[in-house]
Tab-separated table of C-alpha atoms and ligand atoms in Angstrom:
chain	number	residue	atom	x	y	z
A	23	MET	CA	69.506	-89.754	-75.557
A	24	GLN	CA	71.993	-88.535	-73.009
A	25	SER	CA	72.446	-85.137	-74.552
A	26	PRO	CA	75.210	-82.876	-73.375
A	27	ASP	CA	72.541	-80.835	-71.786
A	28	SER	CA	70.623	-83.367	-69.838
A	29	ARG	CA	73.009	-83.233	-66.926
A	30	ALA	CA	73.017	-79.510	-67.056
A	31	SER	CA	69.306	-79.169	-67.266
A	32	PRO	CA	68.257	-76.385	-64.971
A	33	ASP	CA	65.949	-77.834	-62.530
A	34	SER	CA	66.366	-81.290	-63.725
A	35	HIS	CA	65.840	-84.317	-61.654
A	36	LEU	CA	66.409	-86.571	-64.608
A	37	THR	CA	68.696	-89.494	-64.147
A	38	ALA	CA	71.169	-90.496	-66.814
A	39	GLY	CA	69.304	-91.530	-69.884
A	40	GLY	CA	66.465	-89.232	-69.084
A	41	GLY	CA	63.907	-91.927	-69.655
A	42	SER	CA	63.115	-92.114	-66.021
A	43	VAL	CA	60.782	-89.185	-66.140
A	44	GLU	CA	57.429	-90.294	-64.930
A	45	LEU	CA	54.200	-88.648	-65.728
A	46	ARG	CA	52.811	-87.217	-62.606
A	47	GLU	CA	49.238	-86.418	-61.879
A	48	ASP	CA	50.146	-83.266	-60.027
A	49	LEU	CA	51.780	-81.551	-62.951
A	50	PRO	CA	53.055	-78.179	-61.897
A	51	LEU	CA	50.572	-75.705	-63.322
A	52	LYS	CA	48.334	-75.898	-64.771
A	53	ALA	CA	44.900	-77.209	-65.109
A	54	GLY	CA	42.754	-74.747	-63.311
A	55	ALA	CA	45.606	-72.364	-62.838
A	56	ALA	CA	43.076	-69.747	-63.604
A	57	ARG	CA	39.391	-70.103	-64.165
A	58	ALA	CA	37.994	-67.515	-66.440
A	59	ARG	CA	34.324	-66.851	-66.668
A	60	CYS	CA	32.657	-67.974	-69.880
A	61	CYS	CA	33.482	-65.068	-71.998
A	62	ALA	CA	31.385	-63.144	-74.409
A	63	GLY	CA	33.322	-64.234	-77.435
A	64	GLY	CA	32.665	-67.903	-76.752
A	65	PRO	CA	34.274	-70.484	-74.609
A	66	ARG	CA	37.789	-71.583	-75.154
A	67	LEU	CA	40.627	-73.442	-73.678
A	68	ILE	CA	44.085	-72.230	-74.331
A	69	LEU	CA	47.283	-74.004	-73.695
A	70	ALA	CA	50.500	-72.163	-74.136
A	71	ALA	CA	53.283	-74.601	-74.646
A	72	PHE	CA	56.876	-74.457	-75.622
A	73	ALA	CA	58.461	-76.891	-77.887
A	74	ALA	CA	61.790	-77.010	-79.540
A	75	LEU	CA	62.825	-80.199	-81.005
A	76	THR	CA	66.445	-80.746	-80.562
A	77	ALA	CA	66.867	-83.347	-77.891
A	78	ALA	CA	68.572	-80.926	-75.563
A	79	ILE	CA	65.927	-78.314	-75.754
A	80	THR	CA	63.073	-80.737	-75.605
A	81	LEU	CA	64.615	-82.156	-72.485
A	82	ALA	CA	64.878	-78.725	-71.031
A	83	LEU	CA	61.257	-78.114	-71.735
A	84	LEU	CA	60.239	-81.461	-70.407
A	85	THR	CA	61.932	-80.764	-67.148
A	86	GLN	CA	60.195	-77.456	-67.024
A	87	ILE	CA	56.900	-79.135	-67.552
A	88	TYR	CA	57.584	-81.349	-64.605
A	89	TYR	CA	59.468	-79.023	-62.387
A	90	GLY	CA	58.599	-75.576	-63.633
A	91	ASP	CA	57.382	-73.172	-61.095
A	92	TYR	CA	54.528	-70.818	-61.508
A	93	GLU	CA	52.644	-68.047	-59.871
A	94	VAL	CA	48.973	-67.333	-60.237
A	95	VAL	CA	47.341	-64.049	-59.380
A	96	PRO	CA	43.683	-63.233	-59.803
A	97	HIS	CA	44.299	-61.394	-63.014
A	98	GLY	CA	46.710	-63.631	-64.806
A	99	SER	CA	49.465	-66.111	-64.402
A	100	VAL	CA	53.103	-66.543	-65.187
A	101	SER	CA	54.963	-69.812	-65.542
A	102	SER	CA	58.733	-70.060	-65.795
A	103	SER	CA	61.488	-72.403	-64.680
A	104	ALA	CA	62.300	-70.338	-61.578
A	105	ALA	CA	59.851	-69.356	-58.856
A	106	ALA	CA	61.570	-66.021	-58.270
A	107	CYS	CA	61.149	-65.139	-61.942
A	108	SER	CA	57.511	-66.237	-62.103
A	109	ARG	CA	56.989	-63.961	-59.105
A	110	ALA	CA	58.769	-61.106	-60.889
A	111	GLY	CA	56.208	-61.538	-63.649
A	112	THR	CA	53.147	-61.733	-61.430
A	113	ASP	CA	54.373	-58.737	-59.424
A	114	ALA	CA	54.370	-56.817	-62.683
A	115	LEU	CA	50.793	-57.940	-63.389
A	116	LYS	CA	49.681	-56.968	-59.879
A	117	ALA	CA	51.262	-53.559	-60.340
A	118	GLY	CA	49.034	-52.977	-63.366
A	119	GLY	CA	51.414	-54.312	-65.960
A	120	ARG	CA	50.376	-56.074	-69.106
A	121	ALA	CA	51.544	-59.389	-70.412
A	122	LEU	CA	54.611	-57.884	-72.059
A	123	ASP	CA	55.717	-56.216	-68.816
A	124	ALA	CA	55.414	-59.533	-67.015
A	125	ALA	CA	57.199	-61.489	-69.744
A	126	ALA	CA	60.053	-58.987	-69.882
A	127	ALA	CA	60.466	-58.869	-66.100
A	128	ALA	CA	60.511	-62.664	-65.894
A	129	ALA	CA	62.846	-63.096	-68.885
A	130	LEU	CA	65.380	-60.592	-67.536
A	131	CYS	CA	65.165	-62.336	-64.169
A	132	LEU	CA	65.967	-65.653	-65.859
A	133	ALA	CA	69.015	-64.026	-67.468
A	134	VAL	CA	70.296	-63.487	-63.923
A	135	LEU	CA	69.236	-66.786	-62.360
A	136	ALA	CA	69.860	-69.125	-65.276
A	137	PRO	CA	73.009	-67.905	-67.087
A	138	HIS	CA	73.607	-71.487	-68.263
A	139	ARG	CA	70.468	-71.292	-70.444
A	140	THR	CA	69.836	-67.672	-71.287
A	141	SER	CA	71.419	-64.264	-70.963
A	142	LEU	CA	70.834	-60.632	-71.791
A	143	ASP	CA	72.242	-61.522	-75.213
A	144	ALA	CA	70.179	-64.658	-75.748
A	145	SER	CA	68.392	-65.419	-78.995
A	146	GLY	CA	64.657	-65.704	-78.723
A	147	ALA	CA	61.233	-66.179	-80.227
A	148	LEU	CA	58.016	-64.804	-78.785
A	149	LEU	CA	54.373	-65.360	-79.664
A	150	TYR	CA	52.139	-62.456	-78.740
A	151	TRP	CA	48.368	-62.661	-78.917
A	152	GLU	CA	45.837	-60.130	-77.734
A	153	TYR	CA	43.196	-62.804	-77.813
A	154	ARG	CA	40.190	-60.811	-76.673
A	155	GLU	CA	40.755	-58.092	-79.263
A	156	ALA	CA	42.135	-60.163	-82.060
A	157	ARG	CA	41.031	-63.756	-81.768
A	158	THR	CA	40.393	-63.941	-85.479
A	159	GLN	CA	43.939	-62.792	-86.201
A	160	PRO	CA	46.870	-65.115	-85.664
A	161	PRO	CA	49.334	-64.258	-82.911
A	162	VAL	CA	52.323	-62.176	-83.904
A	163	LEU	CA	55.700	-63.889	-83.924
A	164	PHE	CA	58.769	-61.850	-82.991
A	165	GLU	CA	62.246	-63.327	-83.381
A	166	TRP	CA	65.759	-62.087	-82.733
A	167	GLY	CA	69.297	-63.402	-82.784
A	168	GLY	CA	69.617	-67.057	-83.629
A	169	ASP	CA	72.500	-66.539	-85.968
A	170	ALA	CA	75.905	-64.998	-86.141
A	171	ALA	CA	75.497	-61.276	-85.802
A	172	GLU	CA	77.125	-58.719	-88.000
A	173	GLY	CA	80.387	-57.408	-86.581
A	174	GLY	CA	80.856	-54.355	-84.452
A	175	ALA	CA	79.399	-53.312	-81.164
A	176	ARG	CA	75.812	-54.158	-80.537
A	177	PRO	CA	73.534	-54.129	-77.510
A	178	PRO	CA	72.646	-57.420	-75.845
A	179	ARG	CA	69.969	-58.934	-78.026
A	180	LEU	CA	67.409	-60.227	-75.534
A	181	LEU	CA	67.533	-56.961	-73.650
A	182	ALA	CA	67.254	-54.926	-76.846
A	183	ALA	CA	64.366	-57.019	-78.147
A	184	LEU	CA	62.460	-56.752	-74.885
A	185	ALA	CA	63.051	-52.997	-74.739
A	186	ALA	CA	61.736	-52.570	-78.277
A	187	LEU	CA	58.666	-54.705	-77.527
A	188	HIS	CA	58.111	-52.960	-74.227
A	189	ALA	CA	58.190	-49.576	-75.927
A	190	GLN	CA	55.220	-50.731	-78.036
A	191	LEU	CA	53.319	-53.087	-75.785
A	192	GLY	CA	54.274	-52.407	-72.176
A	193	ALA	CA	52.333	-50.403	-69.620
A	194	LEU	CA	54.688	-50.192	-66.634
A	195	PRO	CA	57.716	-47.906	-66.600
A	196	TRP	CA	60.782	-49.701	-67.977
A	197	HIS	CA	62.738	-49.289	-64.748
A	198	ARG	CA	59.996	-51.219	-63.008
A	199	VAL	CA	60.470	-54.057	-65.493
A	200	LEU	CA	64.221	-54.113	-64.851
A	201	ALA	CA	63.844	-53.936	-61.071
A	202	PRO	CA	63.450	-57.625	-60.126
A	203	ALA	CA	66.473	-58.731	-62.176
A	204	LEU	CA	68.513	-55.887	-60.739
A	205	GLN	CA	67.460	-56.668	-57.206
A	206	LEU	CA	68.323	-60.363	-57.501
A	207	ALA	CA	71.655	-59.593	-59.158
A	208	SER	CA	72.637	-57.095	-56.485
A	209	GLU	CA	71.107	-58.556	-53.328
A	210	GLY	CA	71.505	-62.232	-54.040
A	211	PHE	CA	69.682	-65.241	-55.409
A	212	LEU	CA	69.816	-68.926	-54.664
A	213	VAL	CA	71.807	-71.152	-57.021
A	214	SER	CA	69.485	-73.776	-58.523
A	215	GLU	CA	70.451	-77.413	-58.802
A	216	GLY	CA	70.527	-76.972	-62.547
A	217	LEU	CA	72.887	-74.021	-62.484
A	218	SER	CA	75.161	-75.790	-60.043
A	219	ALA	CA	75.226	-78.925	-62.191
A	220	ALA	CA	75.817	-76.879	-65.337
A	221	GLU	CA	78.714	-75.097	-63.697
A	222	ALA	CA	80.193	-78.422	-62.662
A	223	ALA	CA	79.857	-79.735	-66.228
A	224	SER	CA	81.173	-76.652	-67.976
A	225	ALA	CA	84.741	-75.614	-68.506
A	226	ASP	CA	83.562	-72.084	-69.188
A	227	ALA	CA	81.469	-71.641	-66.099
A	228	PRO	CA	81.542	-68.170	-64.668
A	229	GLY	CA	83.614	-68.776	-61.584
A	230	ALA	CA	83.804	-71.767	-59.354
A	231	GLU	CA	80.953	-74.185	-59.021
A	232	GLN	CA	78.449	-73.054	-56.442
A	233	PRO	CA	76.522	-75.568	-54.399
A	234	PRO	CA	72.759	-75.610	-54.897
A	235	GLY	CA	71.133	-73.224	-52.478
A	236	ALA	CA	74.126	-70.907	-52.198
A	237	ASN	CA	73.111	-67.261	-52.056
A	238	VAL	CA	75.139	-65.470	-54.712
A	239	THR	CA	75.168	-62.079	-56.387
A	240	ALA	CA	76.050	-61.020	-59.930
A	241	PRO	CA	77.679	-57.635	-59.330
A	242	ALA	CA	78.781	-56.881	-62.897
A	243	LEU	CA	75.352	-57.672	-64.235
A	244	ALA	CA	73.792	-55.549	-61.485
A	245	ARG	CA	75.986	-52.598	-62.465
A	246	TYR	CA	75.007	-53.007	-66.094
A	247	LEU	CA	71.282	-53.112	-65.321
A	248	GLN	CA	71.623	-50.224	-62.885
A	249	ALA	CA	73.083	-48.050	-65.633
A	250	LEU	CA	69.959	-48.639	-67.735
A	251	LEU	CA	67.510	-47.416	-65.107
A	252	PRO	CA	67.415	-43.729	-66.057
A	253	ASN	CA	66.331	-44.402	-69.639
A	254	THR	CA	63.000	-45.421	-71.046
A	255	SER	CA	62.682	-48.439	-73.291
A	256	ALA	CA	61.837	-46.086	-76.154
A	257	GLU	CA	65.055	-44.115	-75.630
A	258	LEU	CA	67.109	-47.284	-75.549
A	259	THR	CA	65.426	-48.597	-78.660
A	260	THR	CA	66.140	-45.377	-80.523
A	261	THR	CA	69.725	-45.170	-79.311
A	262	TRP	CA	70.397	-48.799	-80.078
A	263	GLY	CA	68.470	-48.742	-83.346
A	264	THR	CA	67.065	-52.139	-82.494
A	265	GLY	CA	63.387	-51.800	-83.232
A	266	SER	CA	63.996	-52.697	-86.856
A	267	GLN	CA	66.121	-55.734	-85.995
A	268	LEU	CA	63.191	-57.607	-84.551
A	269	ARG	CA	61.930	-60.003	-87.189
A	270	ARG	CA	58.174	-60.024	-87.271
A	271	GLY	CA	56.050	-62.770	-88.762
A	272	SER	CA	53.202	-65.169	-88.233
A	273	PRO	CA	53.336	-68.601	-86.666
A	274	LEU	CA	52.448	-71.710	-88.606
A	275	ALA	CA	49.006	-73.046	-87.798
A	276	GLN	CA	47.409	-76.449	-88.000
A	277	ARG	CA	44.083	-77.900	-86.974
A	278	ALA	CA	43.843	-81.122	-85.032
A	279	GLY	CA	40.203	-81.883	-84.469
A	280	ALA	CA	38.753	-79.179	-82.269
A	281	TRP	CA	42.206	-77.901	-81.469
A	282	ARG	CA	44.231	-75.251	-83.145
A	283	VAL	CA	47.970	-75.427	-82.804
A	284	LEU	CA	50.192	-72.459	-83.550
A	285	ALA	CA	53.963	-72.553	-83.465
A	286	GLY	CA	56.741	-70.272	-84.640
A	287	GLY	CA	60.491	-70.015	-84.634
A	288	ALA	CA	63.138	-72.116	-86.329
A	289	GLY	CA	61.705	-75.227	-84.682
A	290	GLY	CA	58.139	-74.220	-85.500
A	291	SER	CA	57.256	-76.685	-88.224
A	292	ALA	CA	58.595	-79.668	-86.288
A	293	ALA	CA	56.825	-78.463	-83.152
A	294	LEU	CA	53.602	-78.090	-85.062
A	295	ARG	CA	53.797	-81.593	-86.487
A	296	ALA	CA	54.508	-83.112	-83.102
A	297	LEU	CA	51.816	-81.194	-81.259
A	298	ALA	CA	49.187	-81.838	-83.912
A	299	ALA	CA	50.048	-85.540	-83.855
A	300	ALA	CA	49.659	-85.530	-80.088
A	301	LEU	CA	46.109	-84.239	-80.479
A	302	THR	CA	45.077	-86.862	-83.034
A	303	PRO	CA	42.722	-88.629	-82.531
A	304	PRO	CA	40.851	-86.014	-80.536
A	305	PRO	CA	41.642	-86.124	-76.826
A	306	ALA	CA	38.795	-86.967	-74.486
A	307	SER	CA	39.427	-84.054	-72.181
A	308	PRO	CA	41.844	-81.197	-71.580
A	309	ASP	CA	43.712	-83.422	-69.141
A	310	ASP	CA	44.015	-86.031	-71.820
A	311	ALA	CA	45.330	-83.411	-74.236
A	312	GLN	CA	47.870	-82.278	-71.700
A	313	ARG	CA	48.997	-85.825	-70.986
A	314	ARG	CA	49.420	-86.563	-74.665
A	315	VAL	CA	51.472	-83.472	-75.301
A	316	LEU	CA	53.752	-84.443	-72.442
A	317	LEU	CA	54.117	-87.952	-73.837
A	318	THR	CA	54.933	-86.562	-77.255
A	319	LEU	CA	57.600	-84.255	-75.912
A	320	GLN	CA	58.984	-87.089	-73.871
A	321	SER	CA	59.208	-89.368	-76.860
A	322	GLU	CA	60.737	-86.575	-78.956
A	323	ALA	CA	63.375	-86.284	-76.295
A	324	GLN	CA	64.082	-89.985	-76.425
A	325	THR	CA	64.237	-90.281	-80.175
A	326	GLY	CA	65.684	-86.858	-80.909
A	327	ALA	CA	68.642	-86.512	-83.180
A	328	SER	CA	71.952	-86.809	-81.449
A	329	GLY	CA	73.101	-83.534	-82.935
A	330	ALA	CA	71.395	-81.604	-80.208
A	331	ARG	CA	72.438	-78.019	-80.080
A	332	GLY	CA	71.598	-75.244	-77.786
A	333	VAL	CA	69.998	-74.729	-74.448
A	334	ALA	CA	66.880	-72.778	-73.747
A	335	THR	CA	64.394	-71.681	-71.189
A	336	GLY	CA	60.927	-70.368	-71.599
A	337	LEU	CA	57.960	-68.808	-69.976
A	338	ALA	CA	54.265	-68.298	-70.512
A	339	VAL	CA	52.128	-65.358	-69.454
A	340	VAL	CA	48.469	-64.540	-69.569
A	341	ASP	CA	47.169	-61.251	-68.293
A	342	GLN	CA	43.752	-59.975	-67.306
A	343	ARG	CA	43.095	-58.679	-70.828
A	344	ASP	CA	43.549	-62.199	-72.195
A	345	THR	CA	46.837	-61.396	-73.788
A	346	TYR	CA	48.938	-64.524	-74.175
A	347	ILE	CA	52.687	-64.675	-74.492
A	348	ALA	CA	54.850	-67.720	-75.064
A	349	LEU	CA	58.547	-66.841	-75.011
A	350	VAL	CA	61.551	-69.090	-75.514
A	351	THR	CA	65.094	-67.774	-75.194
A	352	GLY	CA	68.277	-69.741	-75.670
A	353	LEU	CA	71.990	-69.956	-76.218
A	354	SER	CA	74.019	-72.106	-78.596
A	355	VAL	CA	75.870	-73.749	-75.691
A	356	PRO	CA	75.482	-73.651	-71.899
A	357	PHE	CA	76.919	-70.363	-70.609
A	358	GLY	CA	77.153	-69.273	-74.260
A	359	SER	CA	77.332	-65.655	-73.195
A	360	GLY	CA	80.361	-66.374	-71.044
A	361	PRO	CA	81.132	-64.837	-67.695
A	362	GLN	CA	79.241	-61.675	-66.993
A	363	THR	CA	81.534	-58.773	-67.541
A	364	SER	CA	81.151	-55.092	-66.882
A	365	ALA	CA	79.523	-54.950	-70.316
A	366	GLY	CA	76.937	-57.384	-69.010
A	367	TRP	CA	77.241	-60.020	-71.705
A	368	ALA	CA	79.464	-61.627	-74.242
A	369	ARG	CA	78.623	-62.747	-77.736
A	370	ASP	CA	76.769	-65.961	-78.302
A	371	GLU	CA	76.642	-66.604	-82.000
A	372	PRO	CA	75.077	-69.889	-83.008
A	373	ALA	CA	76.425	-71.394	-86.210
A	374	ALA	CA	72.874	-72.381	-87.173
A	375	PRO	CA	69.492	-71.088	-86.053
A	376	LEU	CA	68.458	-72.423	-82.666
A	377	ASP	CA	65.357	-74.549	-82.814
A	378	LEU	CA	63.312	-72.322	-80.601
A	379	ALA	CA	59.591	-72.856	-81.004
A	380	PRO	CA	57.093	-71.078	-78.821
A	381	ALA	CA	53.669	-72.627	-79.324
A	382	LEU	CA	50.053	-72.037	-78.387
A	383	MET	CA	47.263	-74.583	-78.496
A	384	LEU	CA	43.643	-73.801	-78.133
A	385	ASP	CA	40.318	-75.513	-78.131
A	386	ASP	CA	37.440	-73.212	-78.896
A	387	HIS	CA	34.919	-75.701	-77.580
A	388	VAL	CA	35.924	-75.910	-73.959
A	389	CYS	CA	34.659	-73.304	-71.622
A	390	GLY	CA	36.275	-71.447	-68.896
A	391	THR	CA	39.656	-72.911	-68.308
A	392	TYR	CA	42.967	-72.061	-69.644
A	393	LEU	CA	46.209	-73.786	-69.123
A	394	THR	CA	49.576	-72.349	-69.653
A	395	LEU	CA	51.860	-75.230	-70.065
A	396	GLN	CA	55.530	-74.750	-70.105
B	428	LIG	C1	70.678	-63.457	-50.020
B	428	LIG	O1	71.320	-62.750	-48.955
B	428	LIG	C2	70.933	-61.388	-48.823
B	428	LIG	C3	71.708	-60.780	-47.673
B	428	LIG	O2	73.051	-61.101	-47.772
B	428	LIG	C4	69.468	-61.284	-48.573
B	428	LIG	O3	69.081	-59.926	-48.542
B	428	LIG	C5	68.711	-61.995	-49.663
B	428	LIG	O4	67.338	-61.983	-49.371
B	428	LIG	C6	69.185	-63.421	-49.809
B	428	LIG	N1	68.495	-64.005	-50.926
B	428	LIG	C7	67.753	-65.093	-50.823
B	428	LIG	C8	67.052	-65.533	-52.050
B	428	LIG	O5	67.664	-65.711	-49.784
B	429	LIG	C1	69.490	-42.004	-71.672
B	429	LIG	O1	68.893	-40.756	-71.394
B	429	LIG	C2	69.807	-39.681	-71.387
B	429	LIG	C3	69.056	-38.440	-70.917
B	429	LIG	O2	67.690	-38.519	-71.162
B	429	LIG	C4	70.381	-39.498	-72.772
B	429	LIG	O3	71.310	-38.421	-72.790
B	429	LIG	C5	71.093	-40.783	-73.137
B	429	LIG	O4	71.577	-40.705	-74.458
B	429	LIG	C6	70.155	-41.964	-73.029
B	429	LIG	N1	70.897	-43.184	-73.243
B	429	LIG	C7	70.477	-44.098	-74.054
B	429	LIG	C8	71.330	-45.319	-74.164
B	429	LIG	O5	69.442	-43.992	-74.697
């Protein structure tokens, strides 16, 4: 159960063996994170969850469930593993941004703050659902990376994917989306316990191990992001030719009593099975559902195959238009993109698809609450 990653887990307070995680009543997020009025289209409860079922990634997600940080604003909420990045997302919502603006701002921020789990070149999977407009349609699944790329120069994949999605679905100017990541990279951010531990455990860490709480900058990454400011996401997408490299599909779906579970990505079918099992027999309440999902993820982590591969981080966003995003990004190994260089990234080319699995769960029969669980 002690996966290579459990020590390096970003904001992990797990002890060796990982089984010491206790369910807490005061789970960070989530019940009542936002109370929506009973809406015209009928009541519903939505849970956005992430699951990916290698032991390492499940552990990562478990720790996020327990220690993830989130921001709530009147018109939406953002949950990620770093408070500064959740704030980057909610700032985008407050500035009039839509869910995609918030998700992109938070994901780019995580590429700065959590280089042991994600990077500008990270692979990823994203579920996008404009629920109010399209509740009868399934969410759209977008995927990128996850495999060895073709040779030759290419733009960093997470950045390119987010730019292409932003060109279609964003409302804020692209430079505004880049701004929080740029600011943290140039002015300084605090090293998390997870990053510090990952640096200590990794031979390829970018530079010496930094103690938790150290205020550090990422100058090369800042220069790279700075150079992107003058261009729009549409210009970048055209120049890079990346729009067409986003794989677009539908998540798998399964019913479990009153609940619908939707999951996509390479880990999607396993995630779906586990989440549906967690909701059978029907949970007595949303809290019960939440508790069971946590227990399931915990037990997945404990029984997971030893061949864990990859590290990941994720985030969930809901905006005032009831657009939901669940995004998971990951690398094949901690610091898989290597030290940040003046090019901003290095190649991370997993030998097999990463088991990334963004998931959404919803109960059409519960009124007025949504949870974004990450
Ligand atoms: C890091 O230090 C700089 C000044 O050197 C400061 O502007 C910045 O706010 C600090 N960052 C944090 C997160 O404390
Ligand atoms: C950025 O914009 C400038 C001027 O609009 C253009 O010349 C340049 O090719 C663009 N760069 C990219 C990467 O799209």
